[in-house]
Amino acid sequence: PLVGVLADRRDRRRMLIAADVLRVPAALGLCAAEVTGSPALALAAVLVLALLSTFFDPVATAAVPSLVDPEDLETANAAVGGAWGAMLVVGAGLGGVVSALFGHQVAFVVNAASFAVSALLVAGIRRPMQAPRVAGVAAPWRAALQHQRARPALLALLASKPGIGVANGIVGVLPTLALLRFGAGEVGIGVLLAARGLGAMLGPLVAGAAWRRRRRGGAWLLTLCGGSILLYAAAYALLPIAPGLAAAAALIVVAHVGGGGQWSLSTIGLQVATPDALRGRVMALDFAIATAAIGASSLLAALATELAGPSVAIWIEVGLVAAYGGGWLALTRGLRRGEPLPELG
């Protein structure tokens, strides 16, 4: 909540730069943790990095509509989603290569330097990241909550991201699946995680193309969000019976095309449906709901894997996401078949 209020009341550029600058010493804390052999210090450094990411991401998402023209918003969000997916593919692989060639310490320093570069890039943005603020805006959360309650489509979008989040714990099961199911070792783990990144990179592009090809405003956007949740469930449902590593990787790509597409489209809908003065609070709430679902899913997946094995854990989470997606589509049927939804464009 505090992040959302700050994103609406303070200069977003300065907030993003501050988050990046603070991430530099946090990332270097991993160097100190390795030198001292302190697991506690390593956990603390990772925790600070995670907290600063929860600060950075909603603010950046709220700023995107101010940085591009309205007709370019879909393309901008597809680019953001694609860059995130590319980070999963290239970043993880590059980190492994640097670590193998030069050692962990160099990898940690390169990671810290990336945040410094990010801060410089953000500082170089000259276009305003928010509209001018008017004194006397409504109380911190009251206006945002009132805005949401008055728009059922916006509430539906806020409820859509957990549809993927409730099964995101499957990602944590992939290394175990690679080792036990396919006997593929570290290479297999890398292949499956890279497939996840590739799907996340392609998802926003595929979803954006589908929306542009058959543009039907907000109702079509909601339909695509629901369909993406079910695509995620269907692909992962087949994963435990995949005949080999390549087939498993292909299924993971398809699943995360659905996941990445759903995330991108729901974000576009929230950006369009929310005025700039309230957008930070709405995006912070959206991020909080989604990450809470992801956290709960990860704990459930870990417990189920420990008790029953990776295949059962995957099917449990697939059942959750299928039930959630089907229920979400049923509850939003009136919105998708009723009058046009002008607040979603």
PDB file of C-alpha atoms in Angstrom, residues 207-227 265 335-337 341 344-345:
ATOM      1  CA  ALA A 207      -1.625 -12.119 -26.758  1.00  0.00           C
ATOM      2  CA  GLY A 208      -1.149  -8.607 -28.118  1.00  0.00           C
ATOM      3  CA  ALA A 209      -1.399  -9.882 -31.685  1.00  0.00           C
ATOM      4  CA  ALA A 210      -4.595 -11.799 -30.843  1.00  0.00           C
ATOM      5  CA  TRP A 211      -6.166  -8.706 -29.335  1.00  0.00           C
ATOM      6  CA  ARG A 212      -5.208  -6.494 -32.258  1.00  0.00           C
ATOM      7  CA  ARG A 213      -6.363  -9.061 -34.826  1.00  0.00           C
ATOM      8  CA  ARG A 214      -9.872  -9.295 -33.382  1.00  0.00           C
ATOM      9  CA  ARG A 215     -10.196  -6.122 -31.367  1.00  0.00           C
ATOM     10  CA  ARG A 216     -13.465  -6.176 -29.457  1.00  0.00           C
ATOM     11  CA  GLY A 217     -12.652  -3.799 -26.648  1.00  0.00           C
ATOM     12  CA  GLY A 218     -12.797  -4.776 -23.006  1.00  0.00           C
ATOM     13  CA  ALA A 219     -14.981  -7.854 -23.445  1.00  0.00           C
ATOM     14  CA  TRP A 220     -12.473  -9.451 -25.829  1.00  0.00           C
ATOM     15  CA  LEU A 221      -9.621  -8.551 -23.485  1.00  0.00           C
ATOM     16  CA  LEU A 222     -11.368 -10.354 -20.613  1.00  0.00           C
ATOM     17  CA  THR A 223     -12.007 -13.382 -22.821  1.00  0.00           C
ATOM     18  CA  LEU A 224      -8.332 -13.580 -23.761  1.00  0.00           C
ATOM     19  CA  CYS A 225      -7.310 -13.302 -20.102  1.00  0.00           C
ATOM     20  CA  GLY A 226      -9.549 -16.220 -19.149  1.00  0.00           C
ATOM     21  CA  GLY A 227      -8.455 -18.298 -22.109  1.00  0.00           C
ATOM     22  CA  LEU A 265      -3.221  -8.109 -21.109  1.00  0.00           C
ATOM     23  CA  LEU A 335     -19.196  -8.617 -18.493  1.00  0.00           C
ATOM     24  CA  ARG A 336     -17.942 -10.427 -21.570  1.00  0.00           C
ATOM     25  CA  ARG A 337     -21.374 -10.808 -23.173  1.00  0.00           C
ATOM     26  CA  LEU A 341     -16.759  -1.844 -21.530  1.00  0.00           C
ATOM     27  CA  LEU A 344     -11.112  -0.854 -20.958  1.00  0.00           C
ATOM     28  CA  GLY A 345     -10.832   0.802 -24.337  1.00  0.00           C
TER      29      GLY A 345
END
